[in-house]
Each structure stands twice: as structure tokens, then as C-alpha cells.
mmCIF file with all atom_site columns, C-alpha atoms in Angstrom:
data_model
loop_
_atom_site.group_PDB
_atom_site.id
_atom_site.type_symbol
_atom_site.label_atom_id
_atom_site.label_alt_id
_atom_site.label_comp_id
_atom_site.label_asym_id
_atom_site.label_entity_id
_atom_site.label_seq_id
_atom_site.pdbx_PDB_ins_code
_atom_site.Cartn_x
_atom_site.Cartn_y
_atom_site.Cartn_z
_atom_site.occupancy
_atom_site.B_iso_or_equiv
_atom_site.pdbx_formal_charge
_atom_site.auth_seq_id
_atom_site.auth_comp_id
_atom_site.auth_asym_id
_atom_site.auth_atom_id
_atom_site.pdbx_PDB_model_num
ATOM 1   C CA . MET A 1 1   ? -31.904 0.940   -51.656 1.00 39.00 ? 1   MET A CA 1
ATOM 2   C CA . PRO A 1 2   ? -29.737 -1.580  -49.521 1.00 44.00 ? 2   PRO A CA 1
ATOM 3   C CA . TYR A 1 3   ? -28.602 -0.648  -46.568 1.00 43.00 ? 3   TYR A CA 1
ATOM 4   C CA . ILE A 1 4   ? -24.698 -0.534  -46.575 1.00 47.00 ? 4   ILE A CA 1
ATOM 5   C CA . TYR A 1 5   ? -22.794 -0.105  -43.332 1.00 54.00 ? 5   TYR A CA 1
ATOM 6   C CA . TRP A 1 6   ? -19.727 1.682   -42.904 1.00 62.00 ? 6   TRP A CA 1
ATOM 7   C CA . ASP A 1 7   ? -17.506 2.069   -39.732 1.00 73.00 ? 7   ASP A CA 1
ATOM 8   C CA . SER A 1 8   ? -14.258 4.084   -39.604 1.00 83.00 ? 8   SER A CA 1
ATOM 9   C CA . THR A 1 9   ? -12.198 1.054   -39.484 1.00 86.00 ? 9   THR A CA 1
ATOM 10  C CA . TYR A 1 10  ? -12.749 0.552   -43.273 1.00 87.00 ? 10  TYR A CA 1
ATOM 11  C CA . ILE A 1 11  ? -10.370 3.230   -43.819 1.00 93.00 ? 11  ILE A CA 1
ATOM 12  C CA . LEU A 1 12  ? -7.781  0.407   -42.774 1.00 92.00 ? 12  LEU A CA 1
ATOM 13  C CA . VAL A 1 13  ? -8.599  -1.653  -45.744 1.00 90.00 ? 13  VAL A CA 1
ATOM 14  C CA . VAL A 1 14  ? -8.923  1.121   -48.070 1.00 93.00 ? 14  VAL A CA 1
ATOM 15  C CA . ILE A 1 15  ? -5.557  2.095   -47.350 1.00 95.00 ? 15  ILE A CA 1
ATOM 16  C CA . GLY A 1 16  ? -4.213  -1.342  -47.983 1.00 94.00 ? 16  GLY A CA 1
ATOM 17  C CA . ALA A 1 17  ? -5.740  -1.600  -50.975 1.00 95.00 ? 17  ALA A CA 1
ATOM 18  C CA . VAL A 1 18  ? -4.349  1.533   -52.124 1.00 96.00 ? 18  VAL A CA 1
ATOM 19  C CA . ILE A 1 19  ? -0.729  0.352   -50.887 1.00 96.00 ? 19  ILE A CA 1
ATOM 20  C CA . CYS A 1 20  ? -1.211  -2.919  -53.038 1.00 96.00 ? 20  CYS A CA 1
ATOM 21  C CA . MET A 1 21  ? -2.581  -1.193  -56.257 1.00 96.00 ? 21  MET A CA 1
ATOM 22  C CA . ILE A 1 22  ? 0.387   0.958   -55.962 1.00 96.00 ? 22  ILE A CA 1
ATOM 23  C CA . ALA A 1 23  ? 2.687   -1.459  -55.478 1.00 96.00 ? 23  ALA A CA 1
ATOM 24  C CA . SER A 1 24  ? 1.255   -3.706  -58.453 1.00 95.00 ? 24  SER A CA 1
ATOM 25  C CA . ALA A 1 25  ? 0.618   -0.452  -60.981 1.00 96.00 ? 25  ALA A CA 1
ATOM 26  C CA . ARG A 1 26  ? 4.850   0.164   -60.084 1.00 96.00 ? 26  ARG A CA 1
ATOM 27  C CA . VAL A 1 27  ? 5.971   -3.531  -60.949 1.00 95.00 ? 27  VAL A CA 1
ATOM 28  C CA . LYS A 1 28  ? 4.344   -3.531  -63.839 1.00 95.00 ? 28  LYS A CA 1
ATOM 29  C CA . THR A 1 29  ? 5.482   -0.392  -65.257 1.00 97.00 ? 29  THR A CA 1
ATOM 30  C CA . THR A 1 30  ? 9.180   -0.812  -64.173 1.00 97.00 ? 30  THR A CA 1
ATOM 31  C CA . PHE A 1 31  ? 8.911   -4.572  -65.717 1.00 96.00 ? 31  PHE A CA 1
ATOM 32  C CA . ASN A 1 32  ? 7.572   -2.850  -69.059 1.00 96.00 ? 32  ASN A CA 1
ATOM 33  C CA . LYS A 1 33  ? 10.111  -0.123  -69.047 1.00 97.00 ? 33  LYS A CA 1
ATOM 34  C CA . TYR A 1 34  ? 13.149  -2.490  -68.905 1.00 97.00 ? 34  TYR A CA 1
ATOM 35  C CA . SER A 1 35  ? 11.734  -5.118  -71.182 1.00 96.00 ? 35  SER A CA 1
ATOM 36  C CA . ALA A 1 36  ? 12.333  -2.656  -74.210 1.00 95.00 ? 36  ALA A CA 1
ATOM 37  C CA . TYR A 1 37  ? 16.558  -3.093  -72.870 1.00 95.00 ? 37  TYR A CA 1
ATOM 38  C CA . ARG A 1 38  ? 17.847  -6.255  -74.923 1.00 95.00 ? 38  ARG A CA 1
ATOM 39  C CA . SER A 1 39  ? 19.976  -7.818  -72.557 1.00 94.00 ? 39  SER A CA 1
ATOM 40  C CA . MET A 1 40  ? 23.802  -7.826  -74.173 1.00 92.00 ? 40  MET A CA 1
ATOM 41  C CA . SER A 1 41  ? 24.151  -11.368 -73.867 1.00 93.00 ? 41  SER A CA 1
ATOM 42  C CA . GLY A 1 42  ? 21.385  -12.011 -75.898 1.00 94.00 ? 42  GLY A CA 1
ATOM 43  C CA . MET A 1 43  ? 20.375  -14.760 -73.363 1.00 96.00 ? 43  MET A CA 1
ATOM 44  C CA . THR A 1 44  ? 16.669  -15.708 -73.182 1.00 97.00 ? 44  THR A CA 1
ATOM 45  C CA . GLY A 1 45  ? 14.910  -15.974 -69.806 1.00 97.00 ? 45  GLY A CA 1
ATOM 46  C CA . ALA A 1 46  ? 14.847  -19.786 -69.745 1.00 97.00 ? 46  ALA A CA 1
ATOM 47  C CA . GLN A 1 47  ? 18.515  -19.934 -71.121 1.00 97.00 ? 47  GLN A CA 1
ATOM 48  C CA . ALA A 1 48  ? 19.617  -17.577 -68.102 1.00 97.00 ? 48  ALA A CA 1
ATOM 49  C CA . ALA A 1 49  ? 17.825  -19.928 -65.594 1.00 98.00 ? 49  ALA A CA 1
ATOM 50  C CA . GLU A 1 50  ? 19.460  -23.083 -67.201 1.00 97.00 ? 50  GLU A CA 1
ATOM 51  C CA . ARG A 1 51  ? 22.855  -21.574 -66.735 1.00 97.00 ? 51  ARG A CA 1
ATOM 52  C CA . ILE A 1 52  ? 22.500  -20.104 -63.340 1.00 97.00 ? 52  ILE A CA 1
ATOM 53  C CA . LEU A 1 53  ? 21.243  -23.515 -62.096 1.00 97.00 ? 53  LEU A CA 1
ATOM 54  C CA . HIS A 1 54  ? 23.842  -25.449 -63.670 1.00 97.00 ? 54  HIS A CA 1
ATOM 55  C CA . ALA A 1 55  ? 26.560  -23.155 -62.014 1.00 96.00 ? 55  ALA A CA 1
ATOM 56  C CA . ALA A 1 56  ? 24.907  -23.751 -58.618 1.00 96.00 ? 56  ALA A CA 1
ATOM 57  C CA . GLY A 1 57  ? 25.083  -27.250 -59.268 1.00 96.00 ? 57  GLY A CA 1
ATOM 58  C CA . ILE A 1 58  ? 21.624  -27.832 -59.842 1.00 97.00 ? 58  ILE A CA 1
ATOM 59  C CA . TYR A 1 59  ? 20.428  -30.292 -62.348 1.00 97.00 ? 59  TYR A CA 1
ATOM 60  C CA . ASP A 1 60  ? 17.324  -31.639 -61.129 1.00 96.00 ? 60  ASP A CA 1
ATOM 61  C CA . VAL A 1 61  ? 15.195  -28.777 -61.441 1.00 97.00 ? 61  VAL A CA 1
ATOM 62  C CA . ARG A 1 62  ? 13.327  -28.421 -64.714 1.00 97.00 ? 62  ARG A CA 1
ATOM 63  C CA . VAL A 1 63  ? 12.978  -25.237 -66.534 1.00 97.00 ? 63  VAL A CA 1
ATOM 64  C CA . GLN A 1 64  ? 9.340   -24.811 -68.296 1.00 97.00 ? 64  GLN A CA 1
ATOM 65  C CA . HIS A 1 65  ? 7.003   -22.452 -69.893 1.00 96.00 ? 65  HIS A CA 1
ATOM 66  C CA . VAL A 1 66  ? 3.479   -21.488 -68.129 1.00 96.00 ? 66  VAL A CA 1
ATOM 67  C CA . SER A 1 67  ? 0.820   -18.959 -69.910 1.00 95.00 ? 67  SER A CA 1
ATOM 68  C CA . GLY A 1 68  ? 0.293   -15.482 -68.364 1.00 92.00 ? 68  GLY A CA 1
ATOM 69  C CA . ASN A 1 69  ? 2.338   -12.475 -67.740 1.00 91.00 ? 69  ASN A CA 1
ATOM 70  C CA . LEU A 1 70  ? 4.321   -12.533 -64.754 1.00 91.00 ? 70  LEU A CA 1
ATOM 71  C CA . THR A 1 71  ? 2.727   -15.592 -63.639 1.00 94.00 ? 71  THR A CA 1
ATOM 72  C CA . ASP A 1 72  ? 6.659   -16.739 -62.965 1.00 96.00 ? 72  ASP A CA 1
ATOM 73  C CA . HIS A 1 73  ? 7.306   -19.110 -59.803 1.00 96.00 ? 73  HIS A CA 1
ATOM 74  C CA . TYR A 1 74  ? 9.321   -21.630 -58.721 1.00 96.00 ? 74  TYR A CA 1
ATOM 75  C CA . ASN A 1 75  ? 7.465   -24.968 -57.231 1.00 94.00 ? 75  ASN A CA 1
ATOM 76  C CA . PRO A 1 76  ? 9.559   -26.769 -54.867 1.00 92.00 ? 76  PRO A CA 1
ATOM 77  C CA . ALA A 1 77  ? 7.206   -30.032 -54.482 1.00 91.00 ? 77  ALA A CA 1
ATOM 78  C CA . ASN A 1 78  ? 7.964   -31.217 -57.990 1.00 95.00 ? 78  ASN A CA 1
ATOM 79  C CA . LYS A 1 79  ? 11.199  -29.025 -58.881 1.00 96.00 ? 79  LYS A CA 1
ATOM 80  C CA . THR A 1 80  ? 9.815   -27.065 -61.496 1.00 97.00 ? 80  THR A CA 1
ATOM 81  C CA . LEU A 1 81  ? 11.106  -23.799 -62.526 1.00 97.00 ? 81  LEU A CA 1
ATOM 82  C CA . ASN A 1 82  ? 8.066   -21.725 -63.993 1.00 97.00 ? 82  ASN A CA 1
ATOM 83  C CA . LEU A 1 83  ? 8.632   -19.135 -66.760 1.00 97.00 ? 83  LEU A CA 1
ATOM 84  C CA . SER A 1 84  ? 5.682   -16.773 -67.959 1.00 96.00 ? 84  SER A CA 1
ATOM 85  C CA . ASP A 1 85  ? 5.201   -15.437 -71.310 1.00 95.00 ? 85  ASP A CA 1
ATOM 86  C CA . SER A 1 86  ? 6.786   -12.219 -70.703 1.00 95.00 ? 86  SER A CA 1
ATOM 87  C CA . VAL A 1 87  ? 9.921   -13.803 -69.223 1.00 97.00 ? 87  VAL A CA 1
ATOM 88  C CA . CYS A 1 88  ? 10.699  -17.651 -70.887 1.00 96.00 ? 88  CYS A CA 1
ATOM 89  C CA . ASN A 1 89  ? 11.565  -16.733 -74.397 1.00 96.00 ? 89  ASN A CA 1
ATOM 90  C CA . GLN A 1 90  ? 12.223  -13.108 -73.890 1.00 96.00 ? 90  GLN A CA 1
ATOM 91  C CA . THR A 1 91  ? 16.002  -11.748 -74.156 1.00 97.00 ? 91  THR A CA 1
ATOM 92  C CA . SER A 1 92  ? 15.101  -8.097  -72.355 1.00 97.00 ? 92  SER A CA 1
ATOM 93  C CA . VAL A 1 93  ? 16.961  -7.376  -68.833 1.00 97.00 ? 93  VAL A CA 1
ATOM 94  C CA . ALA A 1 94  ? 13.834  -7.666  -67.066 1.00 97.00 ? 94  ALA A CA 1
ATOM 95  C CA . ALA A 1 95  ? 13.228  -10.822 -67.956 1.00 97.00 ? 95  ALA A CA 1
ATOM 96  C CA . VAL A 1 96  ? 16.509  -12.332 -67.375 1.00 97.00 ? 96  VAL A CA 1
ATOM 97  C CA . GLY A 1 97  ? 16.190  -10.943 -63.920 1.00 97.00 ? 97  GLY A CA 1
ATOM 98  C CA . VAL A 1 98  ? 12.701  -12.302 -62.846 1.00 97.00 ? 98  VAL A CA 1
ATOM 99  C CA . ALA A 1 99  ? 13.978  -15.836 -64.324 1.00 97.00 ? 99  ALA A CA 1
ATOM 100 C CA . ALA A 1 100 ? 16.813  -15.206 -62.139 1.00 97.00 ? 100 ALA A CA 1
ATOM 101 C CA . HIS A 1 101 ? 14.911  -14.432 -59.008 1.00 97.00 ? 101 HIS A CA 1
ATOM 102 C CA . GLU A 1 102 ? 12.950  -17.733 -59.472 1.00 97.00 ? 102 GLU A CA 1
ATOM 103 C CA . CYS A 1 103 ? 16.649  -19.669 -59.637 1.00 98.00 ? 103 CYS A CA 1
ATOM 104 C CA . GLY A 1 104 ? 17.111  -17.799 -56.357 1.00 97.00 ? 104 GLY A CA 1
ATOM 105 C CA . HIS A 1 105 ? 14.201  -19.797 -54.998 1.00 97.00 ? 105 HIS A CA 1
ATOM 106 C CA . ALA A 1 106 ? 15.650  -23.095 -56.635 1.00 97.00 ? 106 ALA A CA 1
ATOM 107 C CA . ILE A 1 107 ? 19.177  -22.191 -55.091 1.00 98.00 ? 107 ILE A CA 1
ATOM 108 C CA . GLN A 1 108 ? 17.542  -21.462 -51.503 1.00 97.00 ? 108 GLN A CA 1
ATOM 109 C CA . HIS A 1 109 ? 15.476  -24.804 -51.663 1.00 97.00 ? 109 HIS A CA 1
ATOM 110 C CA . ALA A 1 110 ? 18.859  -26.907 -52.887 1.00 97.00 ? 110 ALA A CA 1
ATOM 111 C CA . ARG A 1 111 ? 20.791  -24.956 -49.859 1.00 96.00 ? 111 ARG A CA 1
ATOM 112 C CA . GLY A 1 112 ? 18.309  -25.764 -47.241 1.00 95.00 ? 112 GLY A CA 1
ATOM 113 C CA . TYR A 1 113 ? 17.358  -22.314 -46.557 1.00 96.00 ? 113 TYR A CA 1
ATOM 114 C CA . VAL A 1 114 ? 15.370  -22.103 -43.665 1.00 96.00 ? 114 VAL A CA 1
ATOM 115 C CA . PRO A 1 115 ? 13.223  -19.188 -43.943 1.00 96.00 ? 115 PRO A CA 1
ATOM 116 C CA . LEU A 1 116 ? 11.885  -20.725 -47.254 1.00 95.00 ? 116 LEU A CA 1
ATOM 117 C CA . ARG A 1 117 ? 11.725  -24.245 -45.468 1.00 94.00 ? 117 ARG A CA 1
ATOM 118 C CA . LEU A 1 118 ? 9.367   -22.156 -42.990 1.00 95.00 ? 118 LEU A CA 1
ATOM 119 C CA . ARG A 1 119 ? 7.370   -20.460 -45.461 1.00 94.00 ? 119 ARG A CA 1
ATOM 120 C CA . THR A 1 120 ? 6.422   -24.015 -47.059 1.00 92.00 ? 120 THR A CA 1
ATOM 121 C CA . ALA A 1 121 ? 5.564   -25.759 -43.945 1.00 92.00 ? 121 ALA A CA 1
ATOM 122 C CA . PHE A 1 122 ? 3.311   -22.948 -43.160 1.00 92.00 ? 122 PHE A CA 1
ATOM 123 C CA . VAL A 1 123 ? 1.330   -22.732 -46.393 1.00 92.00 ? 123 VAL A CA 1
ATOM 124 C CA . PRO A 1 124 ? -1.268  -25.091 -45.554 1.00 93.00 ? 124 PRO A CA 1
ATOM 125 C CA . ILE A 1 125 ? -1.715  -23.437 -41.807 1.00 94.00 ? 125 ILE A CA 1
ATOM 126 C CA . ALA A 1 126 ? -2.057  -19.937 -43.413 1.00 93.00 ? 126 ALA A CA 1
ATOM 127 C CA . ASN A 1 127 ? -4.404  -21.307 -45.850 1.00 93.00 ? 127 ASN A CA 1
ATOM 128 C CA . PHE A 1 128 ? -6.324  -22.843 -42.937 1.00 93.00 ? 128 PHE A CA 1
ATOM 129 C CA . GLY A 1 129 ? -6.337  -19.497 -41.248 1.00 91.00 ? 129 GLY A CA 1
ATOM 130 C CA . SER A 1 130 ? -7.224  -16.712 -44.076 1.00 90.00 ? 130 SER A CA 1
ATOM 131 C CA . MET A 1 131 ? -10.382 -19.381 -45.204 1.00 93.00 ? 131 MET A CA 1
ATOM 132 C CA . LEU A 1 132 ? -11.903 -19.749 -41.400 1.00 92.00 ? 132 LEU A CA 1
ATOM 133 C CA . ALA A 1 133 ? -10.937 -16.981 -40.226 1.00 91.00 ? 133 ALA A CA 1
ATOM 134 C CA . TRP A 1 134 ? -13.899 -14.809 -40.678 1.00 89.00 ? 134 TRP A CA 1
ATOM 135 C CA . PRO A 1 135 ? -16.846 -17.390 -40.355 1.00 91.00 ? 135 PRO A CA 1
ATOM 136 C CA . VAL A 1 136 ? -15.515 -18.069 -37.044 1.00 92.00 ? 136 VAL A CA 1
ATOM 137 C CA . ILE A 1 137 ? -15.478 -14.511 -35.918 1.00 88.00 ? 137 ILE A CA 1
ATOM 138 C CA . ILE A 1 138 ? -19.064 -14.083 -37.543 1.00 88.00 ? 138 ILE A CA 1
ATOM 139 C CA . LEU A 1 139 ? -20.078 -17.223 -35.719 1.00 90.00 ? 139 LEU A CA 1
ATOM 140 C CA . GLY A 1 140 ? -18.839 -15.724 -32.290 1.00 86.00 ? 140 GLY A CA 1
ATOM 141 C CA . VAL A 1 141 ? -20.620 -12.409 -32.867 1.00 83.00 ? 141 VAL A CA 1
ATOM 142 C CA . ILE A 1 142 ? -23.834 -14.274 -34.086 1.00 86.00 ? 142 ILE A CA 1
ATOM 143 C CA . ILE A 1 143 ? -24.236 -17.136 -31.269 1.00 84.00 ? 143 ILE A CA 1
ATOM 144 C CA . ASN A 1 144 ? -23.793 -13.918 -28.509 1.00 72.00 ? 144 ASN A CA 1
ATOM 145 C CA . SER A 1 145 ? -23.119 -16.793 -25.600 1.00 73.00 ? 145 SER A CA 1
ATOM 146 C CA . ARG A 1 146 ? -20.510 -17.560 -23.307 1.00 77.00 ? 146 ARG A CA 1
ATOM 147 C CA . SER A 1 147 ? -18.363 -19.104 -26.057 1.00 81.00 ? 147 SER A CA 1
ATOM 148 C CA . SER A 1 148 ? -18.546 -15.471 -28.123 1.00 85.00 ? 148 SER A CA 1
ATOM 149 C CA . MET A 1 149 ? -15.537 -14.356 -27.096 1.00 87.00 ? 149 MET A CA 1
ATOM 150 C CA . MET A 1 150 ? -13.542 -17.628 -27.192 1.00 90.00 ? 150 MET A CA 1
ATOM 151 C CA . LEU A 1 151 ? -14.947 -17.855 -30.650 1.00 90.00 ? 151 LEU A CA 1
ATOM 152 C CA . ILE A 1 152 ? -13.778 -14.633 -31.939 1.00 89.00 ? 152 ILE A CA 1
ATOM 153 C CA . ASN A 1 153 ? -10.217 -14.802 -30.221 1.00 91.00 ? 153 ASN A CA 1
ATOM 154 C CA . ILE A 1 154 ? -9.796  -18.203 -32.342 1.00 93.00 ? 154 ILE A CA 1
ATOM 155 C CA . GLY A 1 155 ? -10.730 -16.328 -35.149 1.00 92.00 ? 155 GLY A CA 1
ATOM 156 C CA . ILE A 1 156 ? -8.622  -13.330 -35.002 1.00 93.00 ? 156 ILE A CA 1
ATOM 157 C CA . LEU A 1 157 ? -5.727  -16.091 -34.068 1.00 94.00 ? 157 LEU A CA 1
ATOM 158 C CA . LEU A 1 158 ? -6.601  -17.749 -37.385 1.00 94.00 ? 158 LEU A CA 1
ATOM 159 C CA . PHE A 1 159 ? -5.963  -14.650 -39.503 1.00 94.00 ? 159 PHE A CA 1
ATOM 160 C CA . SER A 1 160 ? -2.487  -14.136 -37.479 1.00 95.00 ? 160 SER A CA 1
ATOM 161 C CA . PHE A 1 161 ? -1.318  -17.042 -39.154 1.00 95.00 ? 161 PHE A CA 1
ATOM 162 C CA . ALA A 1 162 ? -2.263  -15.466 -42.838 1.00 93.00 ? 162 ALA A CA 1
ATOM 163 C CA . VAL A 1 163 ? -0.513  -12.284 -41.428 1.00 95.00 ? 163 VAL A CA 1
ATOM 164 C CA . LEU A 1 164 ? 2.620   -14.330 -40.036 1.00 95.00 ? 164 LEU A CA 1
ATOM 165 C CA . PHE A 1 165 ? 2.769   -16.180 -43.377 1.00 95.00 ? 165 PHE A CA 1
ATOM 166 C CA . GLN A 1 166 ? 3.262   -12.650 -45.534 1.00 95.00 ? 166 GLN A CA 1
ATOM 167 C CA . LEU A 1 167 ? 5.754   -11.734 -42.813 1.00 96.00 ? 167 LEU A CA 1
ATOM 168 C CA . ILE A 1 168 ? 7.644   -14.947 -43.266 1.00 95.00 ? 168 ILE A CA 1
ATOM 169 C CA . THR A 1 169 ? 7.566   -14.688 -47.105 1.00 96.00 ? 169 THR A CA 1
ATOM 170 C CA . LEU A 1 170 ? 9.185   -10.955 -47.105 1.00 97.00 ? 170 LEU A CA 1
ATOM 171 C CA . PRO A 1 171 ? 13.300  -12.500 -46.005 1.00 97.00 ? 171 PRO A CA 1
ATOM 172 C CA . VAL A 1 172 ? 12.792  -15.668 -48.559 1.00 97.00 ? 172 VAL A CA 1
ATOM 173 C CA . GLU A 1 173 ? 11.966  -13.025 -51.651 1.00 97.00 ? 173 GLU A CA 1
ATOM 174 C CA . PHE A 1 174 ? 14.458  -10.292 -50.789 1.00 97.00 ? 174 PHE A CA 1
ATOM 175 C CA . ASP A 1 175 ? 17.372  -13.032 -50.374 1.00 97.00 ? 175 ASP A CA 1
ATOM 176 C CA . ALA A 1 176 ? 16.037  -14.714 -53.685 1.00 97.00 ? 176 ALA A CA 1
ATOM 177 C CA . SER A 1 177 ? 16.618  -11.210 -55.513 1.00 97.00 ? 177 SER A CA 1
ATOM 178 C CA . ARG A 1 178 ? 19.768  -10.881 -53.874 1.00 97.00 ? 178 ARG A CA 1
ATOM 179 C CA . ARG A 1 179 ? 21.191  -14.310 -54.851 1.00 97.00 ? 179 ARG A CA 1
ATOM 180 C CA . ALA A 1 180 ? 19.481  -13.503 -58.127 1.00 97.00 ? 180 ALA A CA 1
ATOM 181 C CA . MET A 1 181 ? 21.918  -10.242 -58.472 1.00 97.00 ? 181 MET A CA 1
ATOM 182 C CA . VAL A 1 182 ? 24.857  -12.294 -57.727 1.00 97.00 ? 182 VAL A CA 1
ATOM 183 C CA . GLN A 1 183 ? 24.344  -15.433 -60.275 1.00 96.00 ? 183 GLN A CA 1
ATOM 184 C CA . LEU A 1 184 ? 24.049  -12.552 -62.664 1.00 97.00 ? 184 LEU A CA 1
ATOM 185 C CA . ARG A 1 185 ? 27.151  -10.980 -61.935 1.00 96.00 ? 185 ARG A CA 1
ATOM 186 C CA . GLU A 1 186 ? 29.032  -13.793 -61.430 1.00 96.00 ? 186 GLU A CA 1
ATOM 187 C CA . GLN A 1 187 ? 27.845  -15.619 -64.770 1.00 95.00 ? 187 GLN A CA 1
ATOM 188 C CA . GLY A 1 188 ? 28.479  -12.597 -66.748 1.00 95.00 ? 188 GLY A CA 1
ATOM 189 C CA . ILE A 1 189 ? 24.971  -12.811 -68.005 1.00 96.00 ? 189 ILE A CA 1
ATOM 190 C CA . LEU A 1 190 ? 24.458  -8.954  -67.454 1.00 96.00 ? 190 LEU A CA 1
ATOM 191 C CA . GLY A 1 191 ? 26.529  -5.915  -67.361 1.00 95.00 ? 191 GLY A CA 1
ATOM 192 C CA . ASP A 1 192 ? 26.859  -3.455  -64.636 1.00 94.00 ? 192 ASP A CA 1
ATOM 193 C CA . GLN A 1 193 ? 24.219  -0.936  -66.111 1.00 96.00 ? 193 GLN A CA 1
ATOM 194 C CA . GLU A 1 194 ? 22.085  -3.838  -66.921 1.00 97.00 ? 194 GLU A CA 1
ATOM 195 C CA . LEU A 1 195 ? 22.521  -5.118  -63.375 1.00 97.00 ? 195 LEU A CA 1
ATOM 196 C CA . HIS A 1 196 ? 21.150  -1.889  -62.386 1.00 96.00 ? 196 HIS A CA 1
ATOM 197 C CA . TYR A 1 197 ? 18.053  -1.925  -64.313 1.00 97.00 ? 197 TYR A CA 1
ATOM 198 C CA . THR A 1 198 ? 17.403  -5.352  -63.433 1.00 97.00 ? 198 THR A CA 1
ATOM 199 C CA . GLY A 1 199 ? 17.931  -4.401  -59.809 1.00 96.00 ? 199 GLY A CA 1
ATOM 200 C CA . LYS A 1 200 ? 15.070  -2.132  -60.157 1.00 97.00 ? 200 LYS A CA 1
ATOM 201 C CA . VAL A 1 201 ? 12.564  -4.275  -61.778 1.00 97.00 ? 201 VAL A CA 1
ATOM 202 C CA . LEU A 1 202 ? 13.075  -6.575  -58.649 1.00 96.00 ? 202 LEU A CA 1
ATOM 203 C CA . THR A 1 203 ? 13.328  -3.879  -55.870 1.00 96.00 ? 203 THR A CA 1
ATOM 204 C CA . ALA A 1 204 ? 9.669   -2.926  -57.597 1.00 96.00 ? 204 ALA A CA 1
ATOM 205 C CA . ALA A 1 205 ? 8.702   -6.838  -57.359 1.00 95.00 ? 205 ALA A CA 1
ATOM 206 C CA . ALA A 1 206 ? 9.626   -6.915  -54.075 1.00 95.00 ? 206 ALA A CA 1
ATOM 207 C CA . LEU A 1 207 ? 7.708   -4.174  -52.780 1.00 95.00 ? 207 LEU A CA 1
ATOM 208 C CA . THR A 1 208 ? 4.389   -5.971  -54.141 1.00 95.00 ? 208 THR A CA 1
ATOM 209 C CA . TYR A 1 209 ? 5.204   -8.429  -51.262 1.00 96.00 ? 209 TYR A CA 1
ATOM 210 C CA . VAL A 1 210 ? 5.849   -5.447  -48.616 1.00 96.00 ? 210 VAL A CA 1
ATOM 211 C CA . ALA A 1 211 ? 2.478   -4.398  -49.530 1.00 96.00 ? 211 ALA A CA 1
ATOM 212 C CA . SER A 1 212 ? 0.606   -7.636  -49.235 1.00 95.00 ? 212 SER A CA 1
ATOM 213 C CA . ALA A 1 213 ? 2.066   -7.657  -45.738 1.00 96.00 ? 213 ALA A CA 1
ATOM 214 C CA . ALA A 1 214 ? 1.222   -4.112  -44.825 1.00 96.00 ? 214 ALA A CA 1
ATOM 215 C CA . ALA A 1 215 ? -2.533  -4.899  -45.881 1.00 95.00 ? 215 ALA A CA 1
ATOM 216 C CA . ALA A 1 216 ? -2.577  -8.009  -44.209 1.00 94.00 ? 216 ALA A CA 1
ATOM 217 C CA . ILE A 1 217 ? -1.428  -6.205  -40.901 1.00 96.00 ? 217 ILE A CA 1
ATOM 218 C CA . LEU A 1 218 ? -4.013  -3.350  -41.301 1.00 95.00 ? 218 LEU A CA 1
ATOM 219 C CA . GLN A 1 219 ? -6.609  -5.998  -41.791 1.00 93.00 ? 219 GLN A CA 1
ATOM 220 C CA . LEU A 1 220 ? -5.711  -7.882  -38.622 1.00 94.00 ? 220 LEU A CA 1
ATOM 221 C CA . LEU A 1 221 ? -5.610  -4.559  -36.678 1.00 93.00 ? 221 LEU A CA 1
ATOM 222 C CA . ARG A 1 222 ? -9.444  -3.736  -38.330 1.00 91.00 ? 222 ARG A CA 1
ATOM 223 C CA . ILE A 1 223 ? -10.325 -7.115  -37.191 1.00 90.00 ? 223 ILE A CA 1
ATOM 224 C CA . VAL A 1 224 ? -8.883  -6.581  -33.227 1.00 90.00 ? 224 VAL A CA 1
ATOM 225 C CA . LEU A 1 225 ? -10.319 -2.998  -33.404 1.00 90.00 ? 225 LEU A CA 1
ATOM 226 C CA . LEU A 1 226 ? -13.556 -4.447  -34.406 1.00 86.00 ? 226 LEU A CA 1
ATOM 227 C CA . PHE A 1 227 ? -13.569 -7.625  -32.159 1.00 82.00 ? 227 PHE A CA 1
ATOM 228 C CA . GLY A 1 228 ? -11.111 -7.783  -29.775 1.00 70.00 ? 228 GLY A CA 1
ATOM 229 C CA . GLY A 1 229 ? -12.437 -5.538  -27.111 1.00 60.00 ? 229 GLY A CA 1
ATOM 230 C CA . ARG A 1 230 ? -15.621 -7.361  -27.340 1.00 56.00 ? 230 ARG A CA 1
ATOM 231 C CA . SER A 1 231 ? -17.212 -8.419  -23.942 1.00 51.00 ? 231 SER A CA 1
ATOM 232 C CA . ARG A 1 232 ? -19.935 -11.532 -23.471 1.00 48.00 ? 232 ARG A CA 1
ATOM 233 C CA . ASP A 1 233 ? -22.429 -8.613  -22.737 1.00 50.00 ? 233 ASP A CA 1
ATOM 234 C CA . ASP A 1 234 ? -21.797 -7.200  -26.324 1.00 50.00 ? 234 ASP A CA 1
#
């Protein structure tokens, strides 16, 4: 039987995983629930997106369909607003809400919203940090020399970049949802009760980002507890 190492800090990983699973389950359940409510305007997600973008004076963003379920995203690099199977051609209040949220990101981009610019610039740094953090930490543990603590600290710093990216993402996502609700109301795409339903969908979606940030912070805490107090003689 293979030996499986366990230490008490694993509980932090478990807590983070459970938080993420609960948030993911909630957004799927909420989206599916309000996907059964057809919007009174009868507009599809794609049509709602086009109206919101044009009302905001944005004509250089292309709305297009992408495969998958809730794979919706705005790509600032090529100015495309990508809507999934469950959103693009669907007329539910959930679909319209998600499409409007992605329009919120397009509006942020057009207006030069600072947190979005910061997040976009931080993507390569966060990817670099998350990719190299553990290898650098493990190398520091293995070599057991004068450089060990330096390498471990570098690894912790690298992982901190990934955590910081998660934190930067939060205001970006919440602001996009706020902009979405404003546009849906001002453009008359959804009525008051429909906006209430859509707000539930967007809140559930936002909580997935909160959960991801919490899980990343817990993982960072685990790394610090495991390696942050090491000395050269450990």
C-alpha cells in the first residue's frame, strides 16, 4: 500500500475545495432555475448584448457564440463578447443577465476602468507565479542549503501573485454586474421582477469568485504554515 502523507494543514485545502464546490453548485442551480423564466421582451442573450453595447456607444465589439455551458467571457485582446450555448440564443432572464454581465466588462474596457486594466496586466504575472511557486518551494526544501530559505520565500511570493490576482478580480466582477443591472433597467430589457431574478443569478455567479479568492488565501496560508517558519537547519 502506498504511503500517504497527511498533515493538519490539509484541512485548509479541504475547506477551500468545499467552499468552491458549494459556490459552483449554487450558481448552476440558480442559473438553471431562472433559465425557466422567459424574459417579457423575448430578447435572446445575443440580442440583449447588442442593444446594451450600442446604447453604450460601443460598436467595435463582436458578439459571437462559443460552445459549452456558462463559458461566457469578454476578451479585451480581440474585443469579442463570447456567449455560450446556454446564453447566446436563449431568451430567459438568466441568459439575458449573463450576457449583460459580459457587456459590463466590455463597457469597463471601453471606459478604461482601472481595476480591469490592472487585472489584464496582471494575468501573465499570476500565471507565472502559480506555475512556478510549488516547484521553487519544493526545490528549496530538497536542496537543504543556505539558499533553501531564499527559494522557499521566493516560492511563497510567487504564489502570492496568484492570490493577489484573485483579489483584483473581485471588484471587476462586482462592477460588471452592477453595470449590467443598470443597463438592463435603462434599456427596458427586463422588468422589475425580472431584474430581481437576474440579480440572484449574478450574485450567485459573483460568489464563485469570492470562493476562489478564499480558497487561494487558504492555500497561501497553508504554504506559509508549512514552510514560512523553516530555518536553514530544518
